Coordinates of C-alpha atoms and ligand atoms in Angstrom, one line a residue:
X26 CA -63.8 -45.8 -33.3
X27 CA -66.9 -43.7 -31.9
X28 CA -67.2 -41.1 -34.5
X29 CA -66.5 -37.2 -32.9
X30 CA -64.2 -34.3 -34.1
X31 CA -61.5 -35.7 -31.6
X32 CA -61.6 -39.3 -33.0
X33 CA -61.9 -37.9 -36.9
X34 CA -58.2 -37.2 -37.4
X35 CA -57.0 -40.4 -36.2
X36 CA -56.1 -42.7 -38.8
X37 CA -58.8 -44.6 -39.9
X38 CA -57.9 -48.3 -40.6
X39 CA -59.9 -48.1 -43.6
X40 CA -57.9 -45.4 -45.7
X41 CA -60.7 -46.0 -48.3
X42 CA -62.9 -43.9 -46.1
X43 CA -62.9 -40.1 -47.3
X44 CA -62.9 -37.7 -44.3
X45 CA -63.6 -33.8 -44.4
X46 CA -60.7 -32.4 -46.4
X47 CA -61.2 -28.7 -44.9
X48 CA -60.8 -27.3 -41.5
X49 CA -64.2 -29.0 -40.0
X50 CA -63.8 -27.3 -36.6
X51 CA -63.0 -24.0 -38.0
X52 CA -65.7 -23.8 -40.4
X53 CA -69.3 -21.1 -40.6
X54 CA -72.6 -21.5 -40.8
X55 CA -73.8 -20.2 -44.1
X56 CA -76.5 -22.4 -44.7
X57 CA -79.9 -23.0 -42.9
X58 CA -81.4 -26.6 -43.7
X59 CA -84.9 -26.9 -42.8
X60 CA -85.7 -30.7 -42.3
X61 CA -82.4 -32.3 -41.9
X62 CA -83.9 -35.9 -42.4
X63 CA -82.0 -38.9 -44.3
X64 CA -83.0 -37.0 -47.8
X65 CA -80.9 -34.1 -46.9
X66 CA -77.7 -36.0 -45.2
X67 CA -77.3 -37.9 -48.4
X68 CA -78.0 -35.6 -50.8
X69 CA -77.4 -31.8 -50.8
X70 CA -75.4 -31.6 -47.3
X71 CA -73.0 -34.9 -49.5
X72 CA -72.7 -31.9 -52.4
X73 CA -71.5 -28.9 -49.6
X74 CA -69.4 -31.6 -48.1
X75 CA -67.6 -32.1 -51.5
X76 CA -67.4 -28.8 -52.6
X77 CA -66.1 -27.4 -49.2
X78 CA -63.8 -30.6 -49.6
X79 CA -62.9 -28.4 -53.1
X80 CA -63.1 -25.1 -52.2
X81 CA -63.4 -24.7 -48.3
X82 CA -65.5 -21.9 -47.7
X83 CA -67.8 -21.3 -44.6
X84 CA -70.8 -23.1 -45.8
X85 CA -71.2 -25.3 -42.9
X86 CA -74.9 -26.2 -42.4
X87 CA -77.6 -25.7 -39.4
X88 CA -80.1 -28.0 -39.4
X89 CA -83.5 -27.2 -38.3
X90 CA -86.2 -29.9 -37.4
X91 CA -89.6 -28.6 -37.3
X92 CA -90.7 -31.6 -35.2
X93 CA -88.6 -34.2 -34.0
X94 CA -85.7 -33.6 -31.6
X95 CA -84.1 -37.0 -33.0
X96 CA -81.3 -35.9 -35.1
X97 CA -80.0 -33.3 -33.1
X98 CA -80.1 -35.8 -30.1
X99 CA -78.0 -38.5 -32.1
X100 CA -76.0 -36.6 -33.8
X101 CA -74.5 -33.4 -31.3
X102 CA -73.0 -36.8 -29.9
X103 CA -70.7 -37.0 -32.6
X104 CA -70.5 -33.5 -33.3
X105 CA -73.1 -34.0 -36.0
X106 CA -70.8 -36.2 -38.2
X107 CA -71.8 -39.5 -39.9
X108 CA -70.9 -41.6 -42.3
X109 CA -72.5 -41.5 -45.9
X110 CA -72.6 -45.5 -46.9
X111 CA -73.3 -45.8 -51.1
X112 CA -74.0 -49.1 -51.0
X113 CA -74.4 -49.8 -54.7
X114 CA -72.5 -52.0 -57.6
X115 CA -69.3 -50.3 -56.1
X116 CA -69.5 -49.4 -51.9
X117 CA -67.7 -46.5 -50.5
X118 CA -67.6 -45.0 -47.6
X119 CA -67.4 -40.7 -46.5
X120 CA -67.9 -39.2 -43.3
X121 CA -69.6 -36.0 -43.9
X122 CA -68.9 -32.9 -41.6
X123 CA -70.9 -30.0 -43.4
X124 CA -73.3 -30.1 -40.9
X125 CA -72.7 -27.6 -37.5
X126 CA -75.6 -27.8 -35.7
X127 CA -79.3 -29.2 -35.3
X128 CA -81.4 -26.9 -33.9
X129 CA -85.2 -28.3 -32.6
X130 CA -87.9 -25.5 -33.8
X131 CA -90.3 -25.9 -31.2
X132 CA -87.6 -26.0 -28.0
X133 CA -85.2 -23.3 -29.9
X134 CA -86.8 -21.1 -31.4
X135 CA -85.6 -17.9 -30.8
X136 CA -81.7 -19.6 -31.7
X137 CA -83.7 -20.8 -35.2
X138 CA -84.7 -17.1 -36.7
X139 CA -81.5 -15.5 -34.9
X140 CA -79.7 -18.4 -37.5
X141 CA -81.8 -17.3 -40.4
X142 CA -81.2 -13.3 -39.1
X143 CA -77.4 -13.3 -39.2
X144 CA -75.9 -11.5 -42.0
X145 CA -73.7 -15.0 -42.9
X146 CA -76.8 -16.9 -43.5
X147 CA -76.7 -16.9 -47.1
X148 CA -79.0 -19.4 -48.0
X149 CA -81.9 -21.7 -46.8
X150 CA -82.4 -24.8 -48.5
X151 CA -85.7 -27.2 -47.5
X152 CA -86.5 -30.8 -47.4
X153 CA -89.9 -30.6 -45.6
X154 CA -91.8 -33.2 -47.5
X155 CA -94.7 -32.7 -49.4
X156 CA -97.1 -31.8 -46.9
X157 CA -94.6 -29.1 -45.0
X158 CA -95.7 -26.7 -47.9
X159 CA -99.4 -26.5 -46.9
X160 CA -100.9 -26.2 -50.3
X161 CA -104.1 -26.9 -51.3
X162 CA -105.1 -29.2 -54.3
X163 CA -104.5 -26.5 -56.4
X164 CA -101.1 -25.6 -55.4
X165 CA -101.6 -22.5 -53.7
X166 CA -100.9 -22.2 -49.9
X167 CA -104.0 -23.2 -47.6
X168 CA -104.5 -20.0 -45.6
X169 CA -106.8 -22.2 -43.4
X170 CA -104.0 -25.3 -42.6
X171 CA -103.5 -25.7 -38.6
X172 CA -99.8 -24.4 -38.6
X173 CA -100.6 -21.7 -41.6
X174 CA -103.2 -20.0 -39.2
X175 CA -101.0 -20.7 -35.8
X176 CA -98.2 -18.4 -37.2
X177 CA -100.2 -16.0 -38.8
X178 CA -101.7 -15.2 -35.4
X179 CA -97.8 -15.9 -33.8
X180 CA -95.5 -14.8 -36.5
X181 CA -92.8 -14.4 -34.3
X182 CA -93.7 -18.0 -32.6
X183 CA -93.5 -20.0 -36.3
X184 CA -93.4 -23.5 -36.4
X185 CA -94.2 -24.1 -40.1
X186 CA -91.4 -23.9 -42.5
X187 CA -93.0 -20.8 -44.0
X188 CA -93.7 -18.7 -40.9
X189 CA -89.6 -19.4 -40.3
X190 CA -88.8 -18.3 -43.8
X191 CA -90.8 -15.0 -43.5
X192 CA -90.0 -13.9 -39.4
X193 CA -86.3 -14.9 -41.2
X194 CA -86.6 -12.4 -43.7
X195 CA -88.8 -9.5 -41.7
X196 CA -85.9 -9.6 -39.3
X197 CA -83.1 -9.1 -42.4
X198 CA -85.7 -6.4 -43.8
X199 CA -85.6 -4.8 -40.2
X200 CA -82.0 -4.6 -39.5
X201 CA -80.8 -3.8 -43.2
X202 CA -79.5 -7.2 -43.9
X203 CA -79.5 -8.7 -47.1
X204 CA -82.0 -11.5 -48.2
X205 CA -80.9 -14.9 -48.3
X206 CA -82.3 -17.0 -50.7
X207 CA -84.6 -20.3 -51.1
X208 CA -83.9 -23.2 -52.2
X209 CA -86.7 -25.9 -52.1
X210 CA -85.8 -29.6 -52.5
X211 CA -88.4 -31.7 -52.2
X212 CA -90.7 -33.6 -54.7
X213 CA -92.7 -31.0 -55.5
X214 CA -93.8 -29.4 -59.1
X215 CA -92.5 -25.9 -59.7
X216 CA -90.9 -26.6 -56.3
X217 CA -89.6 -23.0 -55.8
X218 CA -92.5 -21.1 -57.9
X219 CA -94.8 -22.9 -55.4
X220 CA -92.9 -21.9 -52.2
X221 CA -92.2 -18.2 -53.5
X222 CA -96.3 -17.9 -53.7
X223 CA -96.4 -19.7 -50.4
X224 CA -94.1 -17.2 -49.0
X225 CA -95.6 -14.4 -50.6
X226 CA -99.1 -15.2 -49.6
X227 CA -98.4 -16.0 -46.3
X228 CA -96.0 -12.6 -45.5
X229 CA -99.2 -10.0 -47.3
X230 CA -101.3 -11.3 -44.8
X231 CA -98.9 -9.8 -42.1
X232 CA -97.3 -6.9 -44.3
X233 CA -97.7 -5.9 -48.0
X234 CA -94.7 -4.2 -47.6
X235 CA -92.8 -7.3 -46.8
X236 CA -94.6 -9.4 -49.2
X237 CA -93.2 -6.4 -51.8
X238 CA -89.6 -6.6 -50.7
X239 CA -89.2 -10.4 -50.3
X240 CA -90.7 -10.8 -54.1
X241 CA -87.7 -8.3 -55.0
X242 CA -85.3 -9.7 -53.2
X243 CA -85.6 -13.4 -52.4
X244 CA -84.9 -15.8 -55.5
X245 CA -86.7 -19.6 -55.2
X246 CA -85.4 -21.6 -57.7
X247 CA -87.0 -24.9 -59.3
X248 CA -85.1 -27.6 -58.2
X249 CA -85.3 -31.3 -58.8
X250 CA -83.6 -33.4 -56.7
X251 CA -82.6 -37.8 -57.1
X252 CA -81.0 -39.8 -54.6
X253 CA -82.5 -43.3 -53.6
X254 CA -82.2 -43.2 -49.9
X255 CA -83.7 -45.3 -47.8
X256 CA -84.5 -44.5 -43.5
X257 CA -81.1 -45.5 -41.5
X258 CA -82.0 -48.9 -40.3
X259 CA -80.1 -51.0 -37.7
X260 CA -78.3 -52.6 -40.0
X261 CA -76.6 -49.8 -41.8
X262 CA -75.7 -48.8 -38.1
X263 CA -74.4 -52.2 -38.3
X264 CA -72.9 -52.3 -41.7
X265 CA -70.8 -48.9 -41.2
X266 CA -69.5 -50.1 -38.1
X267 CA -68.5 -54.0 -39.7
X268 CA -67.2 -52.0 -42.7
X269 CA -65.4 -49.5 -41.7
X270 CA -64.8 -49.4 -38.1
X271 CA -66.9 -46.4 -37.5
X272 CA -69.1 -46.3 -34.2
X273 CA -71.3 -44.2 -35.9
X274 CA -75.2 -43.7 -34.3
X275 CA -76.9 -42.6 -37.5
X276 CA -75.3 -43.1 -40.9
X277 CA -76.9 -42.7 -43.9
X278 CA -77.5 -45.2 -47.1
X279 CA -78.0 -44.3 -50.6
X280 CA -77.2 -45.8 -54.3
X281 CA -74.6 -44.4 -56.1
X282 CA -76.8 -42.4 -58.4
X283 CA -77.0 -39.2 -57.1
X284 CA -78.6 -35.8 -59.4
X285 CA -79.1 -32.3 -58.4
X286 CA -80.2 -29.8 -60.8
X287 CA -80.8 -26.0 -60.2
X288 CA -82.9 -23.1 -61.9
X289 CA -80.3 -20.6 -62.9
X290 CA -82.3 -17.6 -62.6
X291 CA -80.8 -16.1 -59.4
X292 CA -77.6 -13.8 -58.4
X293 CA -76.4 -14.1 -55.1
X294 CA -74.0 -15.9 -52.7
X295 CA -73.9 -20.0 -52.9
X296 CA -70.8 -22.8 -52.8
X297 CA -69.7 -23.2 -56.5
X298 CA -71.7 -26.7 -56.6
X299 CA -71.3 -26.9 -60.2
X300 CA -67.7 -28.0 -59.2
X301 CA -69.5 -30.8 -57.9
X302 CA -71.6 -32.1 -60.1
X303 CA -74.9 -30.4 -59.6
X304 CA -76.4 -29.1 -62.9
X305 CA -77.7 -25.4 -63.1
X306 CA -79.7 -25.2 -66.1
X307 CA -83.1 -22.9 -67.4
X308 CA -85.4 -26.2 -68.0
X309 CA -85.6 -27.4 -64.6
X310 CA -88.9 -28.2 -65.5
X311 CA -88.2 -31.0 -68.1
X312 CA -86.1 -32.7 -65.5
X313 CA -88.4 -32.4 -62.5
X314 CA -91.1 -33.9 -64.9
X315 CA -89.0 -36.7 -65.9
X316 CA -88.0 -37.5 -62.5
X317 CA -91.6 -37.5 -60.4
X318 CA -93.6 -39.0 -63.5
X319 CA -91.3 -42.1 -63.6
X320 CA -89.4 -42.1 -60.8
X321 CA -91.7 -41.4 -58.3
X322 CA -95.0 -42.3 -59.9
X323 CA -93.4 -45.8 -60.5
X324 CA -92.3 -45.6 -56.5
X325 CA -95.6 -44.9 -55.6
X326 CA -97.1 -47.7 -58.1
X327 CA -94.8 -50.2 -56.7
X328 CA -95.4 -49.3 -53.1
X329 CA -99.1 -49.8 -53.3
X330 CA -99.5 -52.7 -55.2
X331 CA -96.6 -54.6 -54.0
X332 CA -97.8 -54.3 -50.3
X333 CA -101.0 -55.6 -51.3
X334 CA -99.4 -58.1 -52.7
X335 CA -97.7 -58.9 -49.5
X336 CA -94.0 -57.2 -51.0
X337 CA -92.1 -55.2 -48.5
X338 CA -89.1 -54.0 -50.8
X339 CA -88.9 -52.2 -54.0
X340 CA -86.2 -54.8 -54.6
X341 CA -88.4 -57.8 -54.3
X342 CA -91.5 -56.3 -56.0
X343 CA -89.4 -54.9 -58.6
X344 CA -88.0 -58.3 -58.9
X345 CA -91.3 -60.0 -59.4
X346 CA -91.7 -60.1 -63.6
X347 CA -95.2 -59.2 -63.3
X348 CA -94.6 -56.1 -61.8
X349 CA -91.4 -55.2 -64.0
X350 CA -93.7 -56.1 -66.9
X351 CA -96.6 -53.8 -65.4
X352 CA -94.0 -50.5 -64.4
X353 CA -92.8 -50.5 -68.1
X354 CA -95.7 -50.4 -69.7
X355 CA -97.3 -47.9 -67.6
X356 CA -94.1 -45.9 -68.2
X357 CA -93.7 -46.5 -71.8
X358 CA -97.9 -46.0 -72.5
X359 CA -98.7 -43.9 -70.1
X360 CA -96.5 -41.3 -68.9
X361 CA -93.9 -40.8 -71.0
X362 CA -95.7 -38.5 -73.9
X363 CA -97.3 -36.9 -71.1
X364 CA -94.4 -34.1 -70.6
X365 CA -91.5 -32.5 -72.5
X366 CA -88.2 -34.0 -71.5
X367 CA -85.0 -32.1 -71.4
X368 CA -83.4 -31.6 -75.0
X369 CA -80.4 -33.7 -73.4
X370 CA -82.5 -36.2 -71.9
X371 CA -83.1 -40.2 -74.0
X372 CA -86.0 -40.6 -71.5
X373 CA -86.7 -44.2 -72.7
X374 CA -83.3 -45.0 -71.5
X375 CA -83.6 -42.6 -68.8
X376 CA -86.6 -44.5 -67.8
X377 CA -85.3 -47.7 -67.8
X378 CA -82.4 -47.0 -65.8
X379 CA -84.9 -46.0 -63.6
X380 CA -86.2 -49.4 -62.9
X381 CA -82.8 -51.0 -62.8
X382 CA -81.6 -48.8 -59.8
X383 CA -84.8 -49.9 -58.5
X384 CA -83.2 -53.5 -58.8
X385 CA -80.5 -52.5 -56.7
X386 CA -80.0 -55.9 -54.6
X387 CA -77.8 -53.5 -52.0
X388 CA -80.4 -51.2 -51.1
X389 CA -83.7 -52.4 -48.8
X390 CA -85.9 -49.7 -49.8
X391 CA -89.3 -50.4 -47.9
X392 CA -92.4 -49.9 -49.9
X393 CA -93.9 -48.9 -46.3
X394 CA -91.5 -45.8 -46.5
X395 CA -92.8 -44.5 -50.0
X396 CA -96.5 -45.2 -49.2
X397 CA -96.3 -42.5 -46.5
X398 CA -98.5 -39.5 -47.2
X399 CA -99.9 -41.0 -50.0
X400 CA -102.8 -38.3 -50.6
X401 CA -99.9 -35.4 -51.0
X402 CA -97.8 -37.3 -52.7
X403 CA -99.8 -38.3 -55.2
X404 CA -101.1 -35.0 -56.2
X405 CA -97.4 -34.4 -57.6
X406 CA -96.4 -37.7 -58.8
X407 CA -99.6 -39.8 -60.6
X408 CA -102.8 -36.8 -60.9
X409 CA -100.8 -34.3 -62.8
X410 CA -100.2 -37.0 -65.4
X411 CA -103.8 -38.2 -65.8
X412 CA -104.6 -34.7 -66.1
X413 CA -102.6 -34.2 -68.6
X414 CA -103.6 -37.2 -70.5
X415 CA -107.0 -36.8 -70.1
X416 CA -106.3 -33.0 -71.8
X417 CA -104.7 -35.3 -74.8
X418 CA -106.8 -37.6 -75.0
X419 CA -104.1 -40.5 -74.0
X420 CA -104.4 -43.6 -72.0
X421 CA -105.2 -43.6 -68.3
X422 CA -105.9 -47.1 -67.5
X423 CA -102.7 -48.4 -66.1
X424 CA -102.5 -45.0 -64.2
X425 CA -105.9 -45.6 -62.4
X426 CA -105.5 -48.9 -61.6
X427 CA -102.1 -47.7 -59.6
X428 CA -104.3 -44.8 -58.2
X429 CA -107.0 -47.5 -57.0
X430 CA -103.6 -49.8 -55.5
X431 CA -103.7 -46.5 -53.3
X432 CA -107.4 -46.6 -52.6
X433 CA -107.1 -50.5 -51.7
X434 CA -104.1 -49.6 -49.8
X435 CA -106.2 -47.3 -47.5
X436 CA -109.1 -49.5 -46.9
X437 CA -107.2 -52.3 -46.2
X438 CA -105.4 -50.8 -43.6
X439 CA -108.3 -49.1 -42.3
X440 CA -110.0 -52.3 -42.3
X441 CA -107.1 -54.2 -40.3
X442 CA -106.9 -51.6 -37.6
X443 CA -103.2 -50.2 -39.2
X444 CA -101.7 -47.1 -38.8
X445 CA -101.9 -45.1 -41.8
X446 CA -99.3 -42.5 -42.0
X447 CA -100.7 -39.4 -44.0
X448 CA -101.9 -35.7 -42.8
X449 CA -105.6 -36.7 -43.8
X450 CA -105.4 -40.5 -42.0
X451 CA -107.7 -39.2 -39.1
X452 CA -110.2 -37.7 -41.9
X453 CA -109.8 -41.0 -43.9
X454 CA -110.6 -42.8 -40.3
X455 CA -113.9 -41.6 -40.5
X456 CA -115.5 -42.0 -44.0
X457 CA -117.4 -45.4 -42.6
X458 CA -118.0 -46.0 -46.6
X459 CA -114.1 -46.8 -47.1
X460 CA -115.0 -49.9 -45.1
X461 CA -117.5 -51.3 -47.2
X462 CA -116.9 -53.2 -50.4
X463 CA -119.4 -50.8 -51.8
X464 CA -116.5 -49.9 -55.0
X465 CA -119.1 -47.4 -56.9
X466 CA -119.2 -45.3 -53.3
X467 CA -115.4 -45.8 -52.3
X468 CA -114.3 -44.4 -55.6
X469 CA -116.8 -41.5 -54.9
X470 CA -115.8 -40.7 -51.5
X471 CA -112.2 -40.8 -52.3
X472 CA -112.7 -38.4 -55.5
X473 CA -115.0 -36.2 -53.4
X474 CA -112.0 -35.6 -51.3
X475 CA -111.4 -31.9 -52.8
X476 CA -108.0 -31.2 -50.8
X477 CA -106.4 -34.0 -52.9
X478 CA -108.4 -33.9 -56.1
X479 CA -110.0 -30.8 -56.5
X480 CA -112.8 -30.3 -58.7
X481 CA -112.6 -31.9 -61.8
X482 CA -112.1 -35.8 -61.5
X483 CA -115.2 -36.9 -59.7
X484 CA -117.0 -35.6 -62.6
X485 CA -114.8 -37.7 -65.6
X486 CA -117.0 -40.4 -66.3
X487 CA -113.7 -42.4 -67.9
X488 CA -111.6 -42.1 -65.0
X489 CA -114.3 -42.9 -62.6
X490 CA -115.0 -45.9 -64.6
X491 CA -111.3 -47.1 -65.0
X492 CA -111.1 -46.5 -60.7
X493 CA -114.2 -48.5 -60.2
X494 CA -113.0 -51.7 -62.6
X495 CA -109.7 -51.6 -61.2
X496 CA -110.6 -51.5 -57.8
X497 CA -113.3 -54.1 -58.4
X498 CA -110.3 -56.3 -59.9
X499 CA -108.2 -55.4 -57.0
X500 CA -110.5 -57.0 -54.7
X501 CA -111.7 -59.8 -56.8
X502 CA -107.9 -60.5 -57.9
X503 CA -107.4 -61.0 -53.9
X504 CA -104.0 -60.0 -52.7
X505 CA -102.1 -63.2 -53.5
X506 CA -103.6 -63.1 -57.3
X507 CA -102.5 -59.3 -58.2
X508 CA -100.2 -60.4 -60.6
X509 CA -103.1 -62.0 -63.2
X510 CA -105.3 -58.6 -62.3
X511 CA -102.1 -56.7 -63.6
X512 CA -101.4 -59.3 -66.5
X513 CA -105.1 -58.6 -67.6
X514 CA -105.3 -55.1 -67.2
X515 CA -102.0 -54.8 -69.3
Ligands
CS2_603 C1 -89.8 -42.0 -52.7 C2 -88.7 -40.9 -52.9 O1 -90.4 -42.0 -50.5 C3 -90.7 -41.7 -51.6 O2 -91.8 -41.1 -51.9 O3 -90.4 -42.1 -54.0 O4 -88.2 -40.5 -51.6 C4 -87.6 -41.3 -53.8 O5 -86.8 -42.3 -53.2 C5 -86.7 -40.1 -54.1 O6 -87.5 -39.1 -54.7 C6 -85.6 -40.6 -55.1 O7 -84.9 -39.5 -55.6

């Protein structure tokens, strides 16, 4: 059955399958989704889906892709349905119909900021990545980034995710509308605190005025966000159709665990998601920290040193004992001590839960995937934590040698001629010393690179040290003898 409105209400020979429960073709936009990648599908438009499924309500979604034209191509095929696949210890299947409409920034974008104008836009939610905030190492929006500077001198031509947000909001300001708020989820710390300065920074350079009244009137909550979801391969295309009999062009994968939580500092318009599972609480902080010190640091660990190791799934590497062995400790040692958890929150048992969804055999999560944009990522998901141990005086060792698997990672690839997918690879192209196996110097010029680690690390004698040994191990442990580096550095 090729998936469209028209096909949607026939009877499905899978009745497992859930379908939209509301009106789909009768329902509004009241949502603006900046970066409607495979994050978003399977994660916050899955909670609008079920509360709407609740509730009804006109929060239909429009997506807005800041770069790529490839969702809205697939998917205004089928009317911009798919089907979610949780492909976990139980499998289910739920075609998903809260999103409307994909809009491409750079080819729509006068139909983009009349979406984020209209007085039924109540909110704007973001998965942008990492690097669509354009901060600097300290967390504070670069003033000097490419796309900051092109929409300060075009604000009413964005095509960053803040110069939409603001032009959004001068319009509202304009025409007496009222705000709509922010909601940030990506993997950043102090997500919305970070994009409210972002916004604020950004919109003073154009008009104090509307700097004043968005800081009134917009709320940005913290939010962390979990879901395990992998990039729609061809055989999830394939799966979904074998399954279930859906001709579906891009459906999504995730595990079954699925966790939204919400700062609940804010008033205004939003589905009742509580309903649904998502948690609104006043220590998002606690939770964010839980989830990108284990969770992602442990991603990012796993993604480095298992493809030196010649790995190519978190499922395989995480399968390897060494590794397992090597993710624990780290965790149990190293990182957690290093933040407050959630009153509510066991986070010994939260962390190994953590490494058995990671042993998921249903879910083919390629290490290639998390080891893009490495030197952002990283700055939310492994510094902050030596930081912080290096400010109490706890271990770091286990947490450089994952930081040098990065390092490795980048020579390597530079060395082989492979593409390296991260906003500073054409910077990283060029520092000839990352070629040499000159460790002492490749430590410095990586730690010299002050957009990623600001000021204070090149001059820690320790951590320099630990970088050094562990990258001199690295190479000496050769790819294929990585597990005795890591069974001697544990
Ligand atoms: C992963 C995350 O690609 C990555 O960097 O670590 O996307 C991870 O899968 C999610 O944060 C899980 O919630």
């Amino acid at each position: 059955m090729k998936l469209s409105s028209q096909t949607l209400n026939k009877k499905l020979k899978n009745t497992e399958i859930k379908t939209p429960a509301y009106d789909h073709n009768n329902v509004d936009i009241g949502i603006v989704h900046l970066g409607p990648g495979a994050f978003h599908r399977a994660h916050q438009a899955v909670y609008t889906e079920n509360i709407m499924n609740v509730d009804g309500g006109n929060w239909g979604i429009c997506g807005v892709s800041l770069h790529s034209s490839t969702a809205r191509d697939i998917l205004a095929k089928q009317d911009y349905l798919y089907t979610l696949a949780v492909l976990d210890k139980k499998i289910n299947y739920q075609v998903i119909g809260a999103i409307k409409e994909i809009l491409v920034a750079q080819q729509q974008t006068a139909e983009v900021i009349a979406r984020l104008s209209v007085t039924s836009t109540k909110l704007v939610t973001l998965t942008i990545t990492e690097k669509g905030y354009c901060l600097n190492a300290c967390g504070n929006l670069d003033l000097k980034h490419s796309d900051i500077a092109h929409d300060l001198n075009n604000p009413s031509k964005p095509i960053s995710a803040i110069g939409f947000i603001v032009e959004g909001l001068k319009q509202r300001k304009l025409n007496n509308i009222p705000a709509f708020n922010v909601i940030s989820c990506d993997n950043v710390s102090g997500n919305g605190d970070k994009l409210q300065q972002a916004v604020f920074d950004f919109a003073n350079q154009l008009d104090a005025s509307l700097a004043q009244w968005i800081k009134t009137e917009v709320a940005f909550p913290n939010t962390m966000v979990d879901s395990i979801t992998p990039k729609t391969e061809n055989y999830t295309i394939e799966n979904v159709k074998h399954s279930t009999d859906i001709d579906d062009s891009w459906p999504i994968q995730r595990e079954e665990f699925c966790q939204w939580v919400i700062e609940n500092n804010w008033q205004g318009e939003r589905p009742n998601w509580e309903k649904v599972g998502v948690i609104f609480t006043s220590d998002v902080n606690g939770f964010e920290k839980a989830k990108l010190r284990l969770l992602n640091c442990l991603h990012s660990t796993l993604a480095y040193a298992g493809t030196l190791m010649g790995y190519t799934s978190v499922y395989e590497v995480t399968s390897d004992e060494f590794f397992r062995k090597f993710i624990t400790q780290m965790a149990n040692t190293e990182i957690i001590g290093s933040f407050t958890p959630p009153k509510e929150l066991n986070v010994k048992v939260y962390s190994n839960e953590i490494i058995k969804r990671f042993l998921n055999p249903e879910i083919r999560h390629l290490l290639s995937q998390i080891a893009w944009d490495g030197s952002q990522k990283l700055q939310m998901r492994i510094l902050p934590i030596i930081h912080d141990n290096i400010a109490l005086n706890r271990p770091t060792k286990l947490l450089c040698f994952s930081l040098a698997c990065w390092f490795e990672f980048i020579c390597r690839a530079l060395k082989n001629g492979e593409e390296i997918i991260d906003p500073l690879a054409d910077e990283l192209a060029k520092m000839s010393i990352l070629y040499s196996n000159n460790t002492n110097d490749i430590v410095d010029a990586f730690l010299n690179i002050e957009s990623v680690f600001g000021l204070e690390l090149k001059n820690n004698k320790r951590i320099k040290t630990q970088l050094v040994n562990s990258l001199h191990t690295l190479r000496i442990g050769r790819v294929n003898k990585i597990n005795q580096v890591i069974s001697a550095l544990s």
